[in-house]
Coordinates of C-alpha atoms in Angstrom, one line a residue:
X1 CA 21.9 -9.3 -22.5
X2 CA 23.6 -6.9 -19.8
X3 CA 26.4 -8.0 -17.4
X4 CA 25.3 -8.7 -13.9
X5 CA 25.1 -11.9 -11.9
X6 CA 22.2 -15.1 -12.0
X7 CA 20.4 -15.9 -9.5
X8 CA 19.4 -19.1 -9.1
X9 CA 15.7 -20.1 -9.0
X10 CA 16.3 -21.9 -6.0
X11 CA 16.3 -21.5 -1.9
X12 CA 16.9 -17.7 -0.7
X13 CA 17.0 -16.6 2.4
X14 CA 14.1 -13.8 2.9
X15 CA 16.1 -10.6 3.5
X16 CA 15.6 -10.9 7.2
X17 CA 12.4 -12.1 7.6
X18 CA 11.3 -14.5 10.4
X19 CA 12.2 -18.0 10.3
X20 CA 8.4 -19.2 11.1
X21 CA 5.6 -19.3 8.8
X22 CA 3.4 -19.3 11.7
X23 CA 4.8 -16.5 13.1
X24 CA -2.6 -4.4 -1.8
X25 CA -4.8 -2.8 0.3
X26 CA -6.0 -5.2 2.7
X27 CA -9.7 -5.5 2.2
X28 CA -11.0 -7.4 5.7
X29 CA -8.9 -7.8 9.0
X30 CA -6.8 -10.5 8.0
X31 CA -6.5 -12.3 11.5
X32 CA -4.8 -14.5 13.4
X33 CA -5.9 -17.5 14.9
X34 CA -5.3 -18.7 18.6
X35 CA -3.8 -21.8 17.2
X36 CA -2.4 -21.4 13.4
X37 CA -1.6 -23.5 10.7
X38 CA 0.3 -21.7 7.8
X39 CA 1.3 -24.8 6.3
X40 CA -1.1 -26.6 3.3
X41 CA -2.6 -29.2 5.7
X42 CA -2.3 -33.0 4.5
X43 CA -4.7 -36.1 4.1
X44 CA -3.8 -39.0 6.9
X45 CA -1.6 -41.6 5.4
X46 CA -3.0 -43.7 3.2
X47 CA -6.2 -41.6 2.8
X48 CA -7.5 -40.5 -0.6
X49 CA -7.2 -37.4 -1.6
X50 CA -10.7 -36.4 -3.3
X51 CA -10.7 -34.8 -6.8
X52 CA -13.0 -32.9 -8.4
X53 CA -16.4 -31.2 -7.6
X54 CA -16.3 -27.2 -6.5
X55 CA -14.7 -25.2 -3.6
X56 CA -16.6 -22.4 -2.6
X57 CA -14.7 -19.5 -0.7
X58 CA -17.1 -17.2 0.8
X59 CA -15.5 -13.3 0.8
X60 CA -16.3 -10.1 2.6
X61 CA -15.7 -7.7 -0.7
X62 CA -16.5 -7.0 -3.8
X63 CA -13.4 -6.7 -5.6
X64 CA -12.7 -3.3 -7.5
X65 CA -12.2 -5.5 -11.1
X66 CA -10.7 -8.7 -12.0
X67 CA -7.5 -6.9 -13.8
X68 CA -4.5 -7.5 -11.8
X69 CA -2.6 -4.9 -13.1
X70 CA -5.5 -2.0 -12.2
X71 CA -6.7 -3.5 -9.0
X72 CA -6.0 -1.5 -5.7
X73 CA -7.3 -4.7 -3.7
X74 CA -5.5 -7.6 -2.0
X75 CA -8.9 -9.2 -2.6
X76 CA -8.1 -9.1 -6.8
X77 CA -4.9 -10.9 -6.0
X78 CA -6.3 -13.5 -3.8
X79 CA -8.4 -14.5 -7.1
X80 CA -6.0 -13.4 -9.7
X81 CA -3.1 -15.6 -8.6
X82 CA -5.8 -18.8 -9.4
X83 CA -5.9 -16.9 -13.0
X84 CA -2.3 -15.8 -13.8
X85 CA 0.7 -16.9 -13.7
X86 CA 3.5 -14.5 -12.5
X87 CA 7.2 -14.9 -14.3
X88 CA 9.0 -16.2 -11.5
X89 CA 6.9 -17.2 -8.0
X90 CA 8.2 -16.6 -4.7
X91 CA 6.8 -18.9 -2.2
X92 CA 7.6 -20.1 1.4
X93 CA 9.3 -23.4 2.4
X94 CA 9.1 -25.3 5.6
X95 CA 12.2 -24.0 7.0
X96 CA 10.7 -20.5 6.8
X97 CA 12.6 -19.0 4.1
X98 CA 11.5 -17.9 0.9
X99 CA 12.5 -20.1 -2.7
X100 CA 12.2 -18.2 -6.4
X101 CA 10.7 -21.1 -8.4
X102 CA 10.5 -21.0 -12.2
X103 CA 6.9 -19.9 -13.3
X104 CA 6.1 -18.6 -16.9
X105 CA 10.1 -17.9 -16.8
X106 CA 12.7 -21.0 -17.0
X107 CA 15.2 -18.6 -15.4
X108 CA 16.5 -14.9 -15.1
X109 CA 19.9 -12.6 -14.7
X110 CA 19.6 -9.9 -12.7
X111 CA 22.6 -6.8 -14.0
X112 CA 24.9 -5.8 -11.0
X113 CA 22.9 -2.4 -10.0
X114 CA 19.2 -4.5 -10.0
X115 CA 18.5 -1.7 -12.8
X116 CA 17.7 -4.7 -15.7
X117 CA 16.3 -7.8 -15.4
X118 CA 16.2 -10.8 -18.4
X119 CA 14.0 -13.5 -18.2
X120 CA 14.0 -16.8 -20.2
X121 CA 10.4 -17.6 -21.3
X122 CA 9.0 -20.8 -21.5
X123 CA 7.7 -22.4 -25.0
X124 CA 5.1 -24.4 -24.1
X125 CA 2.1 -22.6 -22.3
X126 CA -0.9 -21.6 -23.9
X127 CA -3.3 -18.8 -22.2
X128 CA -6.9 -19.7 -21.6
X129 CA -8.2 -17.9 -25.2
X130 CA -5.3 -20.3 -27.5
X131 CA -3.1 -17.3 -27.6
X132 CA 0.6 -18.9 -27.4
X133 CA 2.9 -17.3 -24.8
X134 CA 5.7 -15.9 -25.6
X135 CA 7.7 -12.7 -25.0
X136 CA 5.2 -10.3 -26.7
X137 CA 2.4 -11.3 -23.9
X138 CA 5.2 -9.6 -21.3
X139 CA 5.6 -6.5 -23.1
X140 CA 1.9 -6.4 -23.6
X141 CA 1.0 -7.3 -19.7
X142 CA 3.8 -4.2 -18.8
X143 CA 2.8 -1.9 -21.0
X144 CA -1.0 -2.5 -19.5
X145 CA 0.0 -1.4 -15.9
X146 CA 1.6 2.0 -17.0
X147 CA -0.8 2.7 -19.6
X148 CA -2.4 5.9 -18.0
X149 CA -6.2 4.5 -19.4
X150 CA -5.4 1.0 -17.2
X151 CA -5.9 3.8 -14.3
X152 CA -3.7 1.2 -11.9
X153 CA -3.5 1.8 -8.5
X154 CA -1.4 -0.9 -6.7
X155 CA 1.1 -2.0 -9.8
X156 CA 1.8 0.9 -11.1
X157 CA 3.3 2.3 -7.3
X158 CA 5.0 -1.2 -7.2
X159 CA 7.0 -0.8 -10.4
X160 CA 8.7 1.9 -9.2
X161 CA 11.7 3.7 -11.4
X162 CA 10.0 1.5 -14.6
X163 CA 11.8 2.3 -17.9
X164 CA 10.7 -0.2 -20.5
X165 CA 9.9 -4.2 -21.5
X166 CA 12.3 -4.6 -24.6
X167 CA 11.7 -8.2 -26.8
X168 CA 15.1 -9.5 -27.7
X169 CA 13.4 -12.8 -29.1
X170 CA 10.2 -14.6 -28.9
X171 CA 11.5 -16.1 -25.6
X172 CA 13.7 -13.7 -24.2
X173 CA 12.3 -10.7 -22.7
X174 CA 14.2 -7.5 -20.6
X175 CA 12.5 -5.5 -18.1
X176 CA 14.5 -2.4 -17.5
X177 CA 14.1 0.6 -14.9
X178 CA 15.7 4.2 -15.3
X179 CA 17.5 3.5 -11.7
X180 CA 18.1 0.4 -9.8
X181 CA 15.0 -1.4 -8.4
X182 CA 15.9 -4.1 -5.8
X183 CA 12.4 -5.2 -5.4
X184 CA 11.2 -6.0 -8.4
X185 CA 11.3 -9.4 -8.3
X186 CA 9.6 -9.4 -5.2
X187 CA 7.0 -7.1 -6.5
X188 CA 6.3 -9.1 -9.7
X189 CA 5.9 -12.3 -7.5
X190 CA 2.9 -10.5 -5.6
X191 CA 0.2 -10.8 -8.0
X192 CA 0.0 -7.5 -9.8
X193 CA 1.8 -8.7 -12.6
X194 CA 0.2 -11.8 -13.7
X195 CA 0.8 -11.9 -17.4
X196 CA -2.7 -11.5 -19.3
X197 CA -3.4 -12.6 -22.6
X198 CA -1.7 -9.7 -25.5
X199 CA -5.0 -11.1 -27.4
X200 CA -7.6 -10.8 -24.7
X201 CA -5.7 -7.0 -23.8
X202 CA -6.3 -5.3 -27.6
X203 CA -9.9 -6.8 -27.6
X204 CA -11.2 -6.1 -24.5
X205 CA -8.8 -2.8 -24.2
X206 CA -7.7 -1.2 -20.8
X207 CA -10.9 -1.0 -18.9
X208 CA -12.8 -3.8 -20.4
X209 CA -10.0 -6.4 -19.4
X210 CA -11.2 -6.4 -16.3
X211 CA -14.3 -8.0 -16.6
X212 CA -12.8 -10.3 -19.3
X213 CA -9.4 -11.5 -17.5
X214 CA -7.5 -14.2 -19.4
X215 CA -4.4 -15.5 -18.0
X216 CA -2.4 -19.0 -18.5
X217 CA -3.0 -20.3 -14.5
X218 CA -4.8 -23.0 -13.3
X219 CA -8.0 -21.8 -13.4
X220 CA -10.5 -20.1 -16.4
X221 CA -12.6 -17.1 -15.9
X222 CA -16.4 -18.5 -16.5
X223 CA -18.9 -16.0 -15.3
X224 CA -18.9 -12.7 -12.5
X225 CA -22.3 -11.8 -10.9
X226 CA -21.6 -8.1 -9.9
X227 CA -22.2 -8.5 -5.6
X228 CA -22.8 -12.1 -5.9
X229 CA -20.2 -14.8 -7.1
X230 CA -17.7 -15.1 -9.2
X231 CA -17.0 -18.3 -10.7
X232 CA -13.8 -20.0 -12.2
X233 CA -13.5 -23.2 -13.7
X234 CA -10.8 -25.8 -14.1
X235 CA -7.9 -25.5 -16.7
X236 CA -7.5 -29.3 -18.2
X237 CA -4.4 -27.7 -20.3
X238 CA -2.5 -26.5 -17.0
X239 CA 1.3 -28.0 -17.0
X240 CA 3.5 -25.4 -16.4
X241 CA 2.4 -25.0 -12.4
X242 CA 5.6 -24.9 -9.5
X243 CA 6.0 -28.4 -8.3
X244 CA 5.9 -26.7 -4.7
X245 CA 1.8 -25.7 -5.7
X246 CA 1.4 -28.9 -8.1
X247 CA 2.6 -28.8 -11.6
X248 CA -0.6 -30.5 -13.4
X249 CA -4.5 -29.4 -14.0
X250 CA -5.9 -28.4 -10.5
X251 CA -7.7 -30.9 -8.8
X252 CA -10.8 -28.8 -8.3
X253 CA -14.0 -28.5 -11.4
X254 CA -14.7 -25.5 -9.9
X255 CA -13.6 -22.6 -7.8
X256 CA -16.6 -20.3 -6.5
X257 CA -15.6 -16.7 -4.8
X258 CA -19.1 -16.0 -2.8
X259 CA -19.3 -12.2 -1.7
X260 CA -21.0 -12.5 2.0
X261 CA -20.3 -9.2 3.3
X262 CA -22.0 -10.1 6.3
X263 CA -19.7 -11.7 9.1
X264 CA -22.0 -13.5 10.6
X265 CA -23.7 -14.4 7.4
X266 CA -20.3 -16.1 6.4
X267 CA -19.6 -17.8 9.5
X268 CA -23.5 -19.2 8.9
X269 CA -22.6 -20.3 5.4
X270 CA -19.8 -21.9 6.7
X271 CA -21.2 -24.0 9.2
X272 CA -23.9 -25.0 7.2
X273 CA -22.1 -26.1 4.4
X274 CA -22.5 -23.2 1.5
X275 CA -18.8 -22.6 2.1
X276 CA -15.6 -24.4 2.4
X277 CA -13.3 -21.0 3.0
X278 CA -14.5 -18.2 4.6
X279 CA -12.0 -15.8 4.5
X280 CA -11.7 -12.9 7.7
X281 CA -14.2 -14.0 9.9
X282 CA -14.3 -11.8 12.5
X283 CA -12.3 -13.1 15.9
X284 CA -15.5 -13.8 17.5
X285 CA -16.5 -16.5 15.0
X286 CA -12.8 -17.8 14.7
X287 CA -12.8 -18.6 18.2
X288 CA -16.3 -20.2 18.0
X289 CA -15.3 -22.1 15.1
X290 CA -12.2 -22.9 16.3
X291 CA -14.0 -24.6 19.6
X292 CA -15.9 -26.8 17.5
X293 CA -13.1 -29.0 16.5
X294 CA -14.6 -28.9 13.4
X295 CA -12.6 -26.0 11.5
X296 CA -9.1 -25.6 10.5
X297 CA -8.0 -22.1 10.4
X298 CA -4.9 -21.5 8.2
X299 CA -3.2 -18.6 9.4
X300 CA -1.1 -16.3 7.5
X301 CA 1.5 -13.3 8.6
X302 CA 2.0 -10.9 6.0
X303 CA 4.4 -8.3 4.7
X304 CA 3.0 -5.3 4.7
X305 CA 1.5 -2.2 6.3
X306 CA -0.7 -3.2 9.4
X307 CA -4.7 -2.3 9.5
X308 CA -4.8 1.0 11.1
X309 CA -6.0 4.4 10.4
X310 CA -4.1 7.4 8.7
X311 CA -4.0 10.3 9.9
X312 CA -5.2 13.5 7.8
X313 CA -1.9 15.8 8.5
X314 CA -3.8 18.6 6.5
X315 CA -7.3 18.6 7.7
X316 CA -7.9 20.6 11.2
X317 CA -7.3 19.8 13.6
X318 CA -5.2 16.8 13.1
X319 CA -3.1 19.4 11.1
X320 CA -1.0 19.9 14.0
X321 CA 1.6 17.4 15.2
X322 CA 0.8 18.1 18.3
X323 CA -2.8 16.9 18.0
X324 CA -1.7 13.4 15.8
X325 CA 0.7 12.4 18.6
X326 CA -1.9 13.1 21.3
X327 CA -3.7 10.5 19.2
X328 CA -0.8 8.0 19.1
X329 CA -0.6 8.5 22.8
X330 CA -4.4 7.8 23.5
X331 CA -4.7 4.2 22.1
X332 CA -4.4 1.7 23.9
X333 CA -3.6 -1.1 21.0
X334 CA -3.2 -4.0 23.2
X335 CA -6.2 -3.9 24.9
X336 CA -7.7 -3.4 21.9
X337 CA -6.5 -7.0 20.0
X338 CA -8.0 -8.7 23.5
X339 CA -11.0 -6.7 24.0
X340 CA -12.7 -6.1 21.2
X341 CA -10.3 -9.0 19.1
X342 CA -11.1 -11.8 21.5
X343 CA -7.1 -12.0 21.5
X344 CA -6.9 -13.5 17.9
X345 CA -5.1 -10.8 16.4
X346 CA -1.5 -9.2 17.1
X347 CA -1.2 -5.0 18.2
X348 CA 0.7 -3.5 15.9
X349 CA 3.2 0.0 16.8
X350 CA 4.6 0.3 13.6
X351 CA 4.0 1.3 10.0
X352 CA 5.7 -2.2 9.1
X353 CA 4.6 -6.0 9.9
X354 CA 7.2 -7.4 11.6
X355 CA 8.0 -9.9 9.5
X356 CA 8.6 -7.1 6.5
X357 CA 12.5 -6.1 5.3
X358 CA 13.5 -2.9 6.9
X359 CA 11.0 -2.7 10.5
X360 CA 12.2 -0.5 12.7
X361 CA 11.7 -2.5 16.0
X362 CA 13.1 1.1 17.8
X363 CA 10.2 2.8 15.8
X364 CA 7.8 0.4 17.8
X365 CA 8.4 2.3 21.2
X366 CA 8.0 5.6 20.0
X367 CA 4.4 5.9 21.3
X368 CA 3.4 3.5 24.2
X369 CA -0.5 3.8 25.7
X370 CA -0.2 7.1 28.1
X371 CA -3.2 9.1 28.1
X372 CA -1.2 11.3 30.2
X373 CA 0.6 12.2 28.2
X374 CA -2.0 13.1 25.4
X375 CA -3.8 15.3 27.8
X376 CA -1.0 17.0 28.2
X377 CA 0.2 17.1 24.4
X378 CA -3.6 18.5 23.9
X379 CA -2.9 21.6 26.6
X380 CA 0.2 22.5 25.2
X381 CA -1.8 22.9 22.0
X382 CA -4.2 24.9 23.1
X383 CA -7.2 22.5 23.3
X384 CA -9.0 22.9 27.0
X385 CA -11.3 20.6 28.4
X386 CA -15.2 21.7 28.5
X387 CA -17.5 20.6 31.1
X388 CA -18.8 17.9 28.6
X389 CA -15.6 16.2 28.6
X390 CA -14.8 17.4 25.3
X391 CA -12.0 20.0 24.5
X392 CA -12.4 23.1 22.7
X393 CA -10.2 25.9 20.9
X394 CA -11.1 29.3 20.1
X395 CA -14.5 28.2 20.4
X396 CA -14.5 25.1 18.0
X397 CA -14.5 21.7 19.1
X398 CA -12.1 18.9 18.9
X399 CA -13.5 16.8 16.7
X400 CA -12.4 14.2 14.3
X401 CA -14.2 12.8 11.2
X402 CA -13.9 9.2 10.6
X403 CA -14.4 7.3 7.1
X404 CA -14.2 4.1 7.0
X405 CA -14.4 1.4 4.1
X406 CA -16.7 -1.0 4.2
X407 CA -16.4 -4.4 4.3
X408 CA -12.8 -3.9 6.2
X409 CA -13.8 -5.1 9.5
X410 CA -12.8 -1.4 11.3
X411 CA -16.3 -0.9 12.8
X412 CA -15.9 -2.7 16.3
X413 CA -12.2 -1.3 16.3
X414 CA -13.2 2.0 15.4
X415 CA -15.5 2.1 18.3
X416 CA -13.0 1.1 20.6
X417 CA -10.4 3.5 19.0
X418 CA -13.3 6.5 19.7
X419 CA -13.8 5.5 23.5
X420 CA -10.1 6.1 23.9
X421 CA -9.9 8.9 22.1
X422 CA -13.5 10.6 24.3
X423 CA -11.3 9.8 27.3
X424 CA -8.7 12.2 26.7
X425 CA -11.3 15.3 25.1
X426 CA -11.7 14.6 21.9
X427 CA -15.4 14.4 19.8
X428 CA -15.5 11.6 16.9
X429 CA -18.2 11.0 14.2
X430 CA -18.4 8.0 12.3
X431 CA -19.5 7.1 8.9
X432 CA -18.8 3.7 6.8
X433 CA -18.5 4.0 3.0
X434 CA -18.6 1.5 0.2
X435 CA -14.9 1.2 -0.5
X436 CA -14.6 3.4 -4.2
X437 CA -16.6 6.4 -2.3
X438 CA -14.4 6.0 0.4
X439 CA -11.6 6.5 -1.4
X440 CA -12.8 9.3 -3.1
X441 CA -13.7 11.0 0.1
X442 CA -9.8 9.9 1.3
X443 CA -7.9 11.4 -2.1
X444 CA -10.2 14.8 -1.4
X445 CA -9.1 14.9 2.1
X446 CA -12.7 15.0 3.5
X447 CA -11.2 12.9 6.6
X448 CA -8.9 12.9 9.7
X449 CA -8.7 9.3 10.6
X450 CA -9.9 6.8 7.9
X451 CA -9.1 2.7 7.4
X452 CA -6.5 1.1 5.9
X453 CA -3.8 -2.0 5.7
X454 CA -2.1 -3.1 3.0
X455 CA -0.1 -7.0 2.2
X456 CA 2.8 -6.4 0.1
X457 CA 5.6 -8.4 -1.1
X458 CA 9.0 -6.1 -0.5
X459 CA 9.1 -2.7 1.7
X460 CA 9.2 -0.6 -1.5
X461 CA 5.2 -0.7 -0.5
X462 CA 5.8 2.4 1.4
X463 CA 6.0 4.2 -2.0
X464 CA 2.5 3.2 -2.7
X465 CA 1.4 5.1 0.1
X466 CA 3.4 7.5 1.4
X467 CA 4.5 9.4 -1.5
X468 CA 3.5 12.4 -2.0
X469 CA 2.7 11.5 -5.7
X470 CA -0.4 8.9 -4.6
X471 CA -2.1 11.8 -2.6
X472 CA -4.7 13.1 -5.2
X473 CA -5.4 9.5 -7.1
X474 CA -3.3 7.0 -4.5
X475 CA -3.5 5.7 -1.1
X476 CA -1.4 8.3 0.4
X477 CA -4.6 8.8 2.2
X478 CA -2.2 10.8 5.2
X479 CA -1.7 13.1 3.1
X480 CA 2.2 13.9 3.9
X481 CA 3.9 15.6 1.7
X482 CA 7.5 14.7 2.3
X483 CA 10.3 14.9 -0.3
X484 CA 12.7 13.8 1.9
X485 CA 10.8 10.6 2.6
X486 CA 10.1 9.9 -1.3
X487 CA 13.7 10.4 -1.8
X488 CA 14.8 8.2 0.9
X489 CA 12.2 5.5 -0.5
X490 CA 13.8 5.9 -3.8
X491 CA 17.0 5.5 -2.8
X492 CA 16.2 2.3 -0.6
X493 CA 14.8 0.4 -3.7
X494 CA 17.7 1.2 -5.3
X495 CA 20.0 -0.1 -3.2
X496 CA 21.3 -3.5 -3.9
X497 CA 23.0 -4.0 -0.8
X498 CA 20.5 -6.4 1.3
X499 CA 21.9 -4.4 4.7
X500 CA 22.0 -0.8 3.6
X501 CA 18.8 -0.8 2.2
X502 CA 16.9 -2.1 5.1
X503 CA 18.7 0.7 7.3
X504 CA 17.0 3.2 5.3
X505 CA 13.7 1.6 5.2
X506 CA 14.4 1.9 9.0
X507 CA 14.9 5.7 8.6
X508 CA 11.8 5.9 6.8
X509 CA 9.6 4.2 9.3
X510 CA 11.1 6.0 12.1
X511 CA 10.5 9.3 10.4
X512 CA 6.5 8.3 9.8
X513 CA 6.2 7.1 13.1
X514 CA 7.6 10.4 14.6
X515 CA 5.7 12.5 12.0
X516 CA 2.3 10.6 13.4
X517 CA 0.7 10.0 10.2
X518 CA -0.6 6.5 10.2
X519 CA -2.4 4.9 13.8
X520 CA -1.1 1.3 13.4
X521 CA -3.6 -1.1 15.2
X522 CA -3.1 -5.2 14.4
X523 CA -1.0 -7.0 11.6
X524 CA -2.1 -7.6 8.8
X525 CA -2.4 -11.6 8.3
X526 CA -4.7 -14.0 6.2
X527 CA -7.0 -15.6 8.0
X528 CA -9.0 -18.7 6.2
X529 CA -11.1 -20.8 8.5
X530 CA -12.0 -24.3 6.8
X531 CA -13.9 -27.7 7.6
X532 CA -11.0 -29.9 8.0
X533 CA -11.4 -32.2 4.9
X534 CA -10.4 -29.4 2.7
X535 CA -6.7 -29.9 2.1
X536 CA -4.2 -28.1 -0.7
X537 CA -4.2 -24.5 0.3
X538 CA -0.6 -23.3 0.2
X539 CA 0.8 -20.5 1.8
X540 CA 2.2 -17.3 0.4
X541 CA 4.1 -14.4 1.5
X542 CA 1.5 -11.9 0.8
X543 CA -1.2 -13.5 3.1
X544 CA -3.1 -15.1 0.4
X545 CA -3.2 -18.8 -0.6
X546 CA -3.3 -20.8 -3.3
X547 CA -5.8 -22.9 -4.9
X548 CA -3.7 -25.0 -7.3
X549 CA -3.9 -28.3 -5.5
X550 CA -6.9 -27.5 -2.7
X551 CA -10.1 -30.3 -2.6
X552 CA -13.2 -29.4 -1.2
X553 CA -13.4 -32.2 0.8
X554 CA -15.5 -35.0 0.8

């Protein structure tokens, strides 16, 4: 076991994150509610709590595939973390800052440079095939993500500088990286690393996994309808749960995910009864459903990148800085979260939440609404207003191409974002595409502004889309090509220092804000509106909750 220091599984403070609760890609504009409630809500005193019977959550997506460790989709997580248990779990307390409780790990040293990590295994969990856990299952689960055949898109950016998962014994297992990697334990909190079944991974093999997923969590994969529901059933073996999320069996027979893609088809469900969650209504129905009195909505700020659109640096004519910050310029992001977001949702001026390590609050006022100035920033290169209102260059138009996911809630904002952009000469089309074409079309570069947001668990998350590694098969769908940003990203994560390595995080955003690749637009948050009988759903960092202790209600 290397030198280094232990850190306790106990209270930590959240490397600067705010003291309020209430204040992977993201699939689905994860909103916030006029009135929130990020804390698990709680039966009256007295009451009983019911047991049993099924919760059905009603979601916008399909997800990509039910492997955590290949998923590119917050969505996978949401359902994964009912599945798998991470090593160690990072969750929120009341006082707003973040505890490291013990999860398939009893505890874990960390060496001096954060460049090798040992964790104690526990002896007595059992994954949902009989397969008894022990340090091999870690290996195995690690060795997943970076196989190239896993094809990985989120967990293999979040690992980082990885090296290797050595076995010292059947209980102790290291998990080294070539350089230091401050946020690892952050990352392996998130979701992506749930440990799978070694058993279930050399039967089903890379790609087959993820319609076979077998973890050790609460919940049992029973069946997956492809575009219809995906069902998970109770775990009568469960005992090795945080006290924090409830340590026994969960108290639910059945958890249903329901793909409604349909907004208003959700709400419907939801009101009628089909549902108990619907996840990301849209903010009209929040603040219907929130008028009601009938609906809770639990409302979660996450770290990460906020929903915006990035910005195509190598596609004409948003090629030219000049054009990109003429676009920054034009969009007026307030007026967007109260016009078209019925004032649910938070603008966003940053490549950063505000809640994540390292925002750049300077970065923020780089581009303030001036359509002034984007005229101007358009004259100066070249671009001349035509009679139609649209500007025009060497007798081509300026005119963007938009691709947008669907299922991600950008179509209302897009419009908004295209008015804006029509009032200061420039020409927009429009298409939506299901979300693997879309990111086809993004990795090819068929775009200048597409959709995107992204929950993550640790700042590090630039890396996953910014470098200039994820442009071809990633979601460095800006395509910037910076090496002194990837270097300054790799230097950050591995800096142990809590303060130095948020200053260059800082850097980083400052330079991508300046550089106009990403249009930030609202914060990413999880949104979850419920009848308010359904209690248990606790709170995590990443904007997700957990289903461990939820009821349905009566």
């Amino acid at each position: 076991m290397p030198g280094g220091h232990r850190l306790a599984l106990s209270r930590r403070n959240l490397l600067g994150l705010a003291a309020a609760m209430g204040g992977g890609l993201a699939v689905g504009p994860l909103l916030t509610a006029c009135s929130s409630d990020a804390e698990p809500t709680s039966s009256a005193p007295g009451a009983v709590t019911p047991t049993g019977g099924t919760l059905t959550v009603g979601i916008a997506s399909t997800p990509d595939t039910l492997d955590p460790g290949a998923t590119g989709l917050a969505l996978t997580l949401l359902i994964s973390m009912a599945v798998f248990d991470p090593l160690v779990w990072w969750l929120p307390t009341a006082d707003g800052k973040g505890e490291f409780v013990p999860g398939l790990a009893k505890s874990y040293t960390v060496s001096d440079d954060a460049s090798v990590y040992t964790f104690v295994l526990r002896d007595d969990v059992v994954f949902h095939d009989g397969t008894t856990f022990d340090a091999k299952a870690v290996k195995a689960t690690y060795d997943h993500v970076v196989d190239p055949a896993t094809k990985s898109k989120s967990g293999l950016g979040a690992l980082g500088p990885y090296k290797q998962t050595k076995i010292i014994d059947d209980h102790t297992v290291e998990i080294s990286f070539k350089e230091p990697n401050a946020g690892f334990l952050h990352q392996q909190a998130a979701g992506n690393f749930g440990i799978a079944s070694p058993t279930a991974l050399e039967k089903y093999g890379p790609t087959g996994f993820g319609n076979n997923p077998v973890g050790s969590g609460p919940f049992k994969f029973d069946s997956y309808a492809t575009g219809d529901r995906l069902t998970l059933v109770k775990n009568p073996d469960y005992a090795w749960g945080p006290a924090a999320l409830g340590s026994g069996p969960a108290k639910l027979d059945q958890l249903v995910f329901r793909i409604v893609a349909d907004d208003s088809g959700r709400y419907n469900a939801l009101q009628s009864g089909q549902l108990q969650v619907a996840m990301n209504l849209p903010p009209n129905s929040i603040a219907a459903a929130q008028k009601t009195q009938k609906f809770t909505q639990v409302t979660i700020p996450a770290i990460g990148t906020p929903s915006g659109m990035p910005i195509n640096v190598t596609k004409p004519p948003t090629d030219d800085p000049l054009v990109r910050q003429a676009i920054m310029f034009a969009v007026d992001q307030e007026k967007l979260v109260t016009a078209v977001q019925f004032g649910v949702n938070k603008a966003a001026h940053n490549v950063l939440t505000p809640i994540t390590p390292g925002y750049n609050e300077a970065a923020s006022a780089t581009y303030a609404y001036d359509p002034v100035k984007a005229g101007q920033l358009l004259d100066q290169a070249g671009w001349v207003m035509g009679p139609d209102k649209v500007r025009a260059k060497n007798g081509e138009k300026l005119e963007l191409k938009i691709i947008l996911f669907s299922g991600g809630g950008f179509e209302l904002p897009t419009q908004f974002v295209v008015s804006q952009l029509a009032a200061v000469g420039f020409a927009a089309s429009t298409t939506v595409q299901p979300f693997t074409a879309a990111q086809v079309s993004y990795n090819s570069g068929e775009h200048n502004l597409g959709s995107f947001g992204y929950y993550g668990a640790d700042p590090y998350l630039l890396n996953i889309w910014v470098n200039s590694a994820a442009i071809e098969s990633g979601f460095n769908w800006s395509h910037y090509d910076n090496p002194a940003v990837d270097k300054m990203i790799a230097e950050a994560n591995a800096t142990a220092d809590e303060a130095a390595r948020n200053a260059l995080y800082e850097k980083v955003g400052q330079t991508l804000m300046t550089d106009a690749i990403y249009l930030p637009l609202w914060d990413v948050n999880g949104a979850f509106t419920t009848p308010t009988d359904v209690q248990g759903l606790h709170p995590t960092f990443n904007g997700y909750v957990t289903f461990h202790s939820a009821t349905a209600g009566s």
